[in-house]
Amino acid sequence: MRKWKSWKEHRSSILAVAVFTLLSVMLFISQNYGGEPEGTVSRQGEGEPTESRTFTYETADGESQQIDLEVHPVERENAEVQQLLEQAVEEWEAVFLGENKSENEITGNLVLENTFCDGLVQAVYESSDYTVIQDDGTVANEQVGEDGVIVTLQAEFSYADISRTEIRALQVMPPVQGSSQWLRQQVQKQSGKQEAKSRTKETFQLPQTAEGQKIYWKTKETSDWYLLLLLGGAAVVCLEWQKKDRIRRQAKHREACLNREYPQMVEQLSLLMGVGLTLRRTWERILEMDRKMQKKKGYVQRIYMKEMHRTYLDIRKGMGEREAYEQLARRIGLPSYRRLVSILNRNLEKGTRDVCEMLGEEAREAWEIRKNQARKAGEEAGMKLLFPMMLVFVLILVMLLFPAVQSFSL
């Protein structure tokens, strides 16, 4: 039974060790006893990039050397390559004209793809007039005359070191009347005329119509307002987060102070009730001593004293003592203060004798807890100082060793 319980406790660790051990053995077998014989190299698949690999060999006398070798992917036979290039040309001819009717009437952009045959064949293009046909297929025919212009397009298809070149003479014509390109050309001409006629003026008006069509001009849209809105939203989020963080830190600081002050409060209640004072009189006596201490220079009122004063005011206004003490516990919200309130309520029910003993025991435990907290805080402070000390040590070490290393180099 004990062995089974031990197995259950360490089951995850044992399974992890077993799995990684099995994987390591399988990898060792695969690398040392599996795959091709020694001296056999596996290539990448067709279409994959060339690899630069390093190989190690050993001579009969035991000397080891290394060589660097570029390993090309699997390639086809020459006849197969020619068929592949032919297929690539057929695919290109089926798509390169785009929406143009023929090679003798080019008015729109061409479709010039860079790969064919599932990426096995690469294509590169050259144009005899890049102002008309660019290498990406864009056709700029706004300035072309009515008779058109002939532009030679050269397409080179390559597979490995084998290539094939196709040349096409394309008749580029001006935009078709009524098309968007033609309308753009007309708007361009009219805008140029308006600009030329009004160069003596500070402003000029762009054309409102072109070839009978209404033209609506738009101002350039900016995203400044959008960025400003995002910046404002980010600022609001940061402010809200800062506010919540400040409240959280204040609550944490208040909680730490109350925990630190708790032993003193319990000890005061225990001492005064131990000499025979009632709970209410004890409460009043503690507040009287605090008022006298306020007259001294440098006095800082403790948080628990503020809460005791608020509780005393609630009692003076007619609230029952039991309810006032419970309100105190709810406001503070710490387990230690809830225990104290339960002891005080016990005093209201059964008298002072047992309560004094309970308060004394609570005070001793509270002081012990405070000692442990102080010890823990000291250890945490030491850990926080560890990194700066190590950094200073490294800097000092560098300052000492740098002159020595520099003298050796000289």
Short mmCIF file of C-alpha atoms in Angstrom, two decimals:
data_model
loop_
_atom_site.label_atom_id
_atom_site.label_comp_id
_atom_site.label_asym_id
_atom_site.label_seq_id
_atom_site.Cartn_x
_atom_site.Cartn_y
_atom_site.Cartn_z
CA MET A 1 0.00 0.00 0.00
CA ARG A 2 2.83 2.37 0.86
CA LYS A 3 4.62 1.64 -2.44
CA TRP A 4 1.41 2.32 -4.37
CA LYS A 5 0.98 5.66 -2.58
CA SER A 6 4.59 6.60 -3.38
CA TRP A 7 4.00 5.71 -7.05
CA LYS A 8 0.91 7.95 -7.19
CA GLU A 9 2.79 10.87 -5.67
CA HIS A 10 5.62 10.66 -8.22
CA ARG A 11 3.62 9.32 -11.16
CA SER A 12 4.04 12.42 -13.36
CA SER A 13 7.81 12.58 -12.81
CA ILE A 14 8.25 8.85 -13.48
CA LEU A 15 6.19 9.04 -16.68
CA ALA A 16 8.16 12.09 -17.85
CA VAL A 17 11.48 10.29 -17.26
CA ALA A 18 10.21 7.20 -19.12
CA VAL A 19 8.94 9.18 -22.12
CA PHE A 20 12.10 11.27 -22.52
CA THR A 21 14.31 8.21 -22.07
CA LEU A 22 12.38 6.34 -24.77
CA LEU A 23 12.57 9.32 -27.14
CA SER A 24 16.32 9.68 -26.53
CA VAL A 25 16.91 5.97 -27.29
CA MET A 26 14.84 6.21 -30.48
CA LEU A 27 16.76 9.31 -31.60
CA PHE A 28 20.10 7.61 -30.85
CA ILE A 29 19.14 4.55 -32.88
CA SER A 30 17.85 6.72 -35.74
CA GLN A 31 21.02 8.83 -35.89
CA ASN A 32 23.55 6.04 -35.49
CA TYR A 33 21.98 2.90 -36.96
CA GLY A 34 19.13 4.09 -39.18
CA GLY A 35 18.98 5.79 -42.57
CA GLU A 36 21.49 5.51 -45.37
CA PRO A 37 24.92 3.83 -45.17
CA GLU A 38 27.95 5.96 -44.30
CA GLY A 39 28.99 8.28 -47.14
CA THR A 40 25.47 8.43 -48.63
CA VAL A 41 23.86 11.89 -48.75
CA SER A 42 20.14 12.57 -49.07
CA ARG A 43 19.09 15.48 -51.27
CA GLN A 44 16.21 17.87 -50.81
CA GLY A 45 13.08 17.27 -52.84
CA GLU A 46 12.51 18.85 -56.26
CA GLY A 47 11.98 22.59 -56.04
CA GLU A 48 13.61 22.94 -52.63
CA PRO A 49 16.55 25.35 -52.13
CA THR A 50 20.21 24.35 -52.34
CA GLU A 51 21.78 23.44 -48.99
CA SER A 52 25.28 24.29 -47.75
CA ARG A 53 26.35 21.28 -45.67
CA THR A 54 29.51 20.25 -43.83
CA PHE A 55 30.81 16.64 -43.99
CA THR A 56 33.47 15.03 -41.82
CA TYR A 57 35.74 12.20 -43.01
CA GLU A 58 38.56 10.23 -41.39
CA THR A 59 41.66 8.79 -43.05
CA ALA A 60 43.25 5.43 -42.36
CA ASP A 61 45.74 6.98 -39.94
CA GLY A 62 42.89 8.43 -37.85
CA GLU A 63 43.11 12.07 -39.00
CA SER A 64 39.72 13.84 -39.25
CA GLN A 65 38.96 16.57 -41.79
CA GLN A 66 35.89 18.52 -42.88
CA ILE A 67 34.65 19.71 -46.27
CA ASP A 68 31.90 22.17 -47.21
CA LEU A 69 29.63 21.17 -50.08
CA GLU A 70 26.58 22.70 -51.73
CA VAL A 71 23.98 19.96 -52.13
CA HIS A 72 21.44 20.72 -54.85
CA PRO A 73 17.91 19.31 -54.76
CA VAL A 74 16.80 16.43 -56.96
CA GLU A 75 16.73 17.52 -60.60
CA ARG A 76 15.08 16.09 -63.73
CA GLU A 77 16.70 14.71 -66.87
CA ASN A 78 17.26 17.18 -69.73
CA ALA A 79 14.34 15.86 -71.81
CA GLU A 80 12.01 16.12 -68.83
CA VAL A 81 13.22 19.68 -68.17
CA GLN A 82 12.40 20.71 -71.75
CA GLN A 83 8.89 19.30 -71.35
CA LEU A 84 8.53 21.16 -68.06
CA LEU A 85 9.63 24.46 -69.64
CA GLU A 86 7.20 23.88 -72.52
CA GLN A 87 4.40 23.40 -70.00
CA ALA A 88 5.46 26.60 -68.20
CA VAL A 89 5.31 28.58 -71.47
CA GLU A 90 1.82 27.22 -72.19
CA GLU A 91 0.66 28.26 -68.73
CA TRP A 92 2.16 31.73 -69.24
CA GLU A 93 0.56 32.25 -72.66
CA ALA A 94 -2.83 31.36 -71.20
CA VAL A 95 -2.72 34.14 -68.59
CA PHE A 96 -0.20 36.88 -69.47
CA LEU A 97 -2.57 38.98 -71.65
CA GLY A 98 -5.00 39.40 -68.76
CA GLU A 99 -8.13 41.21 -69.99
CA ASN A 100 -6.51 42.38 -73.24
CA LYS A 101 -7.99 40.93 -76.44
CA SER A 102 -4.72 40.21 -78.28
CA GLU A 103 -1.05 41.07 -78.51
CA ASN A 104 -1.93 43.68 -81.17
CA GLU A 105 -4.24 45.65 -78.85
CA ILE A 106 -2.84 46.10 -75.36
CA THR A 107 -4.85 48.64 -73.36
CA GLY A 108 -4.80 47.16 -69.84
CA ASN A 109 -2.29 45.65 -67.44
CA LEU A 110 -0.60 42.32 -68.14
CA VAL A 111 -0.49 39.36 -65.77
CA LEU A 112 3.19 38.44 -65.33
CA GLU A 113 3.53 35.64 -62.78
CA ASN A 114 6.95 34.72 -61.38
CA THR A 115 6.52 30.94 -60.99
CA PHE A 116 4.87 28.17 -63.00
CA CYS A 117 4.40 24.40 -62.78
CA ASP A 118 3.75 24.47 -59.02
CA GLY A 119 6.77 26.67 -58.37
CA LEU A 120 9.31 24.49 -60.21
CA VAL A 121 9.92 27.00 -63.03
CA GLN A 122 10.98 30.59 -62.35
CA ALA A 123 10.14 33.47 -64.72
CA VAL A 124 11.95 36.82 -65.21
CA TYR A 125 10.71 39.60 -67.51
CA GLU A 126 12.39 42.45 -69.43
CA SER A 127 10.66 45.27 -71.31
CA SER A 128 12.12 47.33 -74.15
CA ASP A 129 10.31 50.43 -72.81
CA TYR A 130 9.74 50.50 -69.07
CA THR A 131 7.86 53.79 -69.34
CA VAL A 132 5.07 51.89 -71.13
CA ILE A 133 5.27 48.30 -69.84
CA GLN A 134 6.91 47.66 -66.48
CA ASP A 135 8.36 44.33 -65.40
CA ASP A 136 5.40 43.70 -63.09
CA GLY A 137 2.94 43.95 -65.98
CA THR A 138 1.71 47.48 -65.35
CA VAL A 139 0.81 49.26 -68.59
CA ALA A 140 1.12 53.08 -68.63
CA ASN A 141 -0.56 54.08 -71.90
CA GLU A 142 -1.91 57.53 -71.03
CA GLN A 143 0.80 59.23 -73.13
CA VAL A 144 0.61 56.77 -76.04
CA GLY A 145 -0.52 58.28 -79.39
CA GLU A 146 -3.51 57.14 -81.40
CA ASP A 147 -1.36 54.84 -83.57
CA GLY A 148 0.01 53.07 -80.53
CA VAL A 149 3.56 51.91 -79.84
CA ILE A 150 5.26 48.53 -80.12
CA VAL A 151 7.02 47.27 -76.97
CA THR A 152 9.06 44.08 -76.87
CA LEU A 153 8.50 41.85 -73.84
CA GLN A 154 11.09 39.16 -73.08
CA ALA A 155 10.23 36.32 -70.69
CA GLU A 156 12.97 33.95 -69.49
CA PHE A 157 11.84 30.65 -67.94
CA SER A 158 14.43 28.70 -65.95
CA TYR A 159 14.70 25.38 -64.15
CA ALA A 160 18.03 24.85 -62.34
CA ASP A 161 20.69 25.80 -64.94
CA ILE A 162 18.47 25.31 -68.00
CA SER A 163 16.45 28.24 -69.37
CA ARG A 164 14.17 29.13 -72.26
CA THR A 165 13.42 32.61 -73.61
CA GLU A 166 10.17 33.80 -75.19
CA ILE A 167 9.86 37.20 -76.93
CA ARG A 168 6.59 38.93 -77.75
CA ALA A 169 6.07 42.18 -79.69
CA LEU A 170 3.10 43.90 -78.09
CA GLN A 171 1.13 46.72 -79.70
CA VAL A 172 0.24 49.10 -76.85
CA MET A 173 -2.74 51.31 -77.72
CA PRO A 174 -4.08 54.40 -75.95
CA PRO A 175 -6.95 53.88 -73.48
CA VAL A 176 -10.31 52.99 -75.02
CA GLN A 177 -12.65 55.96 -75.14
CA GLY A 178 -15.08 55.79 -72.21
CA SER A 179 -12.82 53.58 -70.07
CA SER A 180 -11.56 54.65 -66.66
CA GLN A 181 -8.02 55.03 -68.03
CA TRP A 182 -9.23 57.25 -70.85
CA LEU A 183 -11.25 59.38 -68.42
CA ARG A 184 -8.21 59.69 -66.17
CA GLN A 185 -6.20 60.87 -69.15
CA GLN A 186 -8.80 63.56 -69.92
CA VAL A 187 -8.92 64.71 -66.30
CA GLN A 188 -5.12 64.87 -66.27
CA LYS A 189 -5.07 67.04 -69.39
CA GLN A 190 -7.76 69.45 -68.15
CA SER A 191 -6.11 69.75 -64.72
CA GLY A 192 -2.79 70.57 -66.38
CA LYS A 193 -4.45 73.29 -68.48
CA GLN A 194 -6.13 74.82 -65.43
CA GLU A 195 -2.82 74.85 -63.54
CA ALA A 196 -0.94 76.44 -66.49
CA LYS A 197 -3.53 79.22 -66.99
CA SER A 198 -3.59 80.32 -63.35
CA ARG A 199 0.09 80.40 -62.35
CA THR A 200 -0.19 84.13 -61.55
CA LYS A 201 -2.81 83.39 -58.90
CA GLU A 202 -2.42 81.87 -55.45
CA THR A 203 -5.12 79.27 -56.06
CA PHE A 204 -6.75 77.56 -59.00
CA GLN A 205 -9.84 75.40 -59.49
CA LEU A 206 -9.62 71.79 -60.63
CA PRO A 207 -12.06 70.78 -63.41
CA GLN A 208 -15.57 69.90 -62.24
CA THR A 209 -16.49 67.94 -65.38
CA ALA A 210 -14.62 65.82 -67.91
CA GLU A 211 -16.16 64.72 -71.20
CA GLY A 212 -19.64 65.31 -69.84
CA GLN A 213 -19.06 63.43 -66.57
CA LYS A 214 -19.28 65.11 -63.16
CA ILE A 215 -16.04 65.07 -61.16
CA TYR A 216 -16.08 65.08 -57.33
CA TRP A 217 -12.76 65.97 -55.71
CA LYS A 218 -11.88 64.58 -52.28
CA THR A 219 -9.44 65.97 -49.80
CA LYS A 220 -6.64 63.69 -48.65
CA GLU A 221 -7.83 61.71 -45.67
CA THR A 222 -5.58 61.66 -42.65
CA SER A 223 -5.59 59.35 -39.68
CA ASP A 224 -4.49 61.98 -37.16
CA TRP A 225 -7.91 62.06 -35.50
CA TYR A 226 -7.89 58.28 -35.28
CA LEU A 227 -4.44 58.24 -33.69
CA LEU A 228 -5.52 61.00 -31.29
CA LEU A 229 -8.59 58.97 -30.34
CA LEU A 230 -6.43 55.89 -29.73
CA LEU A 231 -3.99 57.97 -27.71
CA GLY A 232 -6.85 59.36 -25.62
CA GLY A 233 -8.24 55.89 -25.03
CA ALA A 234 -4.81 54.61 -24.02
CA ALA A 235 -4.39 57.57 -21.67
CA VAL A 236 -7.77 56.87 -20.02
CA VAL A 237 -6.87 53.19 -19.60
CA CYS A 238 -3.49 54.10 -18.09
CA LEU A 239 -5.06 56.61 -15.71
CA GLU A 240 -7.70 54.12 -14.57
CA TRP A 241 -5.08 51.42 -14.13
CA GLN A 242 -2.88 53.86 -12.19
CA LYS A 243 -5.82 54.80 -10.00
CA LYS A 244 -6.68 51.16 -9.27
CA ASP A 245 -3.03 50.36 -8.67
CA ARG A 246 -2.72 53.29 -6.26
CA ILE A 247 -5.84 52.13 -4.37
CA ARG A 248 -4.49 48.58 -4.27
CA ARG A 249 -1.11 49.74 -2.96
CA GLN A 250 -2.80 51.93 -0.35
CA ALA A 251 -4.98 49.02 0.76
CA LYS A 252 -1.93 46.75 0.92
CA HIS A 253 -0.01 49.35 2.94
CA ARG A 254 -2.97 49.83 5.29
CA GLU A 255 -3.29 46.08 5.76
CA ALA A 256 0.44 45.76 6.53
CA CYS A 257 0.23 48.61 9.06
CA LEU A 258 -2.81 47.09 10.79
CA ASN A 259 -1.08 43.71 11.02
CA ARG A 260 2.01 45.40 12.46
CA GLU A 261 -0.06 47.39 15.01
CA TYR A 262 -2.30 44.52 16.05
CA PRO A 263 -0.05 43.14 18.84
CA GLN A 264 0.15 46.58 20.50
CA MET A 265 -3.64 47.01 20.44
CA VAL A 266 -4.27 43.57 21.95
CA GLU A 267 -1.59 44.12 24.58
CA GLN A 268 -3.13 47.45 25.64
CA LEU A 269 -6.58 45.87 25.95
CA SER A 270 -5.14 42.92 27.90
CA LEU A 271 -3.20 45.10 30.39
CA LEU A 272 -6.02 47.56 31.12
CA MET A 273 -8.74 44.90 31.39
CA GLY A 274 -6.39 42.84 33.53
CA VAL A 275 -6.38 45.55 36.22
CA GLY A 276 -10.17 45.45 36.43
CA LEU A 277 -11.39 48.03 33.95
CA THR A 278 -14.49 47.29 31.91
CA LEU A 279 -14.22 46.97 28.17
CA ARG A 280 -15.82 50.35 27.48
CA ARG A 281 -13.69 52.08 30.11
CA THR A 282 -10.60 50.37 28.65
CA TRP A 283 -11.54 51.67 25.22
CA GLU A 284 -11.94 55.20 26.56
CA ARG A 285 -8.65 54.99 28.48
CA ILE A 286 -6.70 53.98 25.33
CA LEU A 287 -8.21 56.92 23.42
CA GLU A 288 -7.35 59.32 26.27
CA MET A 289 -3.71 58.20 26.20
CA ASP A 290 -3.64 58.67 22.42
CA ARG A 291 -4.98 62.24 22.74
CA LYS A 292 -2.17 63.08 25.18
CA MET A 293 0.40 61.59 22.79
CA GLN A 294 -0.90 63.80 19.96
CA LYS A 295 0.47 66.88 21.75
CA LYS A 296 4.03 65.57 21.46
CA LYS A 297 6.20 66.58 18.52
CA GLY A 298 6.58 64.04 15.72
CA TYR A 299 3.53 62.02 16.73
CA VAL A 300 1.94 59.90 14.00
CA GLN A 301 -1.46 58.45 14.76
CA ARG A 302 -1.74 54.73 14.19
CA ILE A 303 -4.46 53.34 11.94
CA TYR A 304 -6.01 51.15 14.62
CA MET A 305 -6.39 54.22 16.84
CA LYS A 306 -8.44 55.93 14.11
CA GLU A 307 -10.66 52.86 13.87
CA MET A 308 -11.05 52.71 17.66
CA HIS A 309 -12.02 56.39 17.72
CA ARG A 310 -14.63 55.80 15.00
CA THR A 311 -16.03 52.84 16.92
CA TYR A 312 -16.21 54.94 20.10
CA LEU A 313 -18.15 57.65 18.25
CA ASP A 314 -20.61 55.02 16.98
CA ILE A 315 -21.20 53.89 20.57
CA ARG A 316 -21.65 57.49 21.75
CA LYS A 317 -24.29 58.00 19.04
CA GLY A 318 -26.37 55.13 20.41
CA MET A 319 -25.10 52.08 18.56
CA GLY A 320 -24.81 48.93 20.65
CA GLU A 321 -21.30 47.91 21.69
CA ARG A 322 -21.57 44.47 20.08
CA GLU A 323 -22.69 45.95 16.76
CA ALA A 324 -20.00 48.68 16.93
CA TYR A 325 -17.25 46.09 17.43
CA GLU A 326 -18.58 43.97 14.56
CA GLN A 327 -18.58 47.07 12.35
CA LEU A 328 -14.92 47.54 13.31
CA ALA A 329 -14.10 43.98 12.21
CA ARG A 330 -15.93 44.44 8.90
CA ARG A 331 -14.18 47.74 8.13
CA ILE A 332 -10.72 46.29 8.76
CA GLY A 333 -11.49 42.90 7.21
CA LEU A 334 -8.46 41.03 8.64
CA PRO A 335 -8.79 37.63 10.37
CA SER A 336 -6.82 38.75 13.43
CA TYR A 337 -9.18 41.65 14.13
CA ARG A 338 -12.18 39.35 13.65
CA ARG A 339 -10.75 37.07 16.35
CA LEU A 340 -10.28 40.07 18.63
CA VAL A 341 -13.88 41.20 18.13
CA SER A 342 -15.15 37.70 18.93
CA ILE A 343 -13.16 37.82 22.19
CA LEU A 344 -14.59 41.27 23.04
CA ASN A 345 -18.13 40.08 22.35
CA ARG A 346 -17.45 37.13 24.65
CA ASN A 347 -16.57 39.68 27.32
CA LEU A 348 -19.94 41.36 26.86
CA GLU A 349 -21.65 37.99 27.36
CA LYS A 350 -19.64 36.21 30.09
CA GLY A 351 -17.50 38.79 31.89
CA THR A 352 -13.83 39.71 32.14
CA ARG A 353 -11.94 36.79 33.71
CA ASP A 354 -11.68 34.36 30.83
CA VAL A 355 -11.41 37.22 28.38
CA CYS A 356 -8.22 38.55 30.02
CA GLU A 357 -6.56 35.17 29.63
CA MET A 358 -7.68 34.93 26.03
CA LEU A 359 -6.41 38.45 25.32
CA GLY A 360 -3.05 37.61 26.91
CA GLU A 361 -2.71 34.49 24.77
CA GLU A 362 -3.76 36.43 21.67
CA ALA A 363 -1.14 39.11 22.43
CA ARG A 364 1.64 36.53 22.74
CA GLU A 365 0.67 34.87 19.49
CA ALA A 366 0.42 38.24 17.73
CA TRP A 367 3.93 39.25 18.87
CA GLU A 368 5.29 35.91 17.67
CA ILE A 369 3.66 36.40 14.26
CA ARG A 370 5.10 39.89 14.06
CA LYS A 371 8.59 38.57 14.80
CA ASN A 372 8.25 36.03 12.00
CA GLN A 373 7.03 38.71 9.60
CA ALA A 374 9.97 40.95 10.50
CA ARG A 375 12.38 38.07 9.94
CA LYS A 376 10.78 37.30 6.56
CA ALA A 377 10.94 40.97 5.53
CA GLY A 378 14.64 41.02 6.37
CA GLU A 379 15.28 37.94 4.26
CA GLU A 380 13.38 39.45 1.31
CA ALA A 381 15.37 42.67 1.61
CA GLY A 382 18.58 40.65 1.48
CA MET A 383 17.44 38.87 -1.67
CA LYS A 384 16.56 42.21 -3.32
CA LEU A 385 20.08 43.48 -2.59
CA LEU A 386 21.71 40.35 -4.02
CA PHE A 387 21.50 41.40 -7.69
CA PRO A 388 22.88 44.96 -7.15
CA MET A 389 25.73 43.48 -5.12
CA MET A 390 26.54 40.98 -7.88
CA LEU A 391 26.43 43.80 -10.46
CA VAL A 392 28.82 45.92 -8.41
CA PHE A 393 31.10 42.88 -8.01
CA VAL A 394 31.17 42.32 -11.78
CA LEU A 395 31.93 46.01 -12.41
CA ILE A 396 34.78 45.96 -9.90
CA LEU A 397 36.12 42.76 -11.45
CA VAL A 398 36.07 44.36 -14.92
CA MET A 399 37.81 47.48 -13.61
CA LEU A 400 40.57 45.33 -12.10
CA LEU A 401 41.04 42.92 -15.00
CA PHE A 402 40.77 45.38 -17.92
CA PRO A 403 44.20 47.07 -17.32
CA ALA A 404 45.85 43.67 -16.92
CA VAL A 405 44.34 42.31 -20.16
CA GLN A 406 45.26 45.50 -21.99
CA SER A 407 48.88 45.29 -20.82
CA PHE A 408 49.09 41.65 -22.01
CA SER A 409 47.74 42.62 -25.46
CA LEU A 410 50.42 45.35 -25.74
#
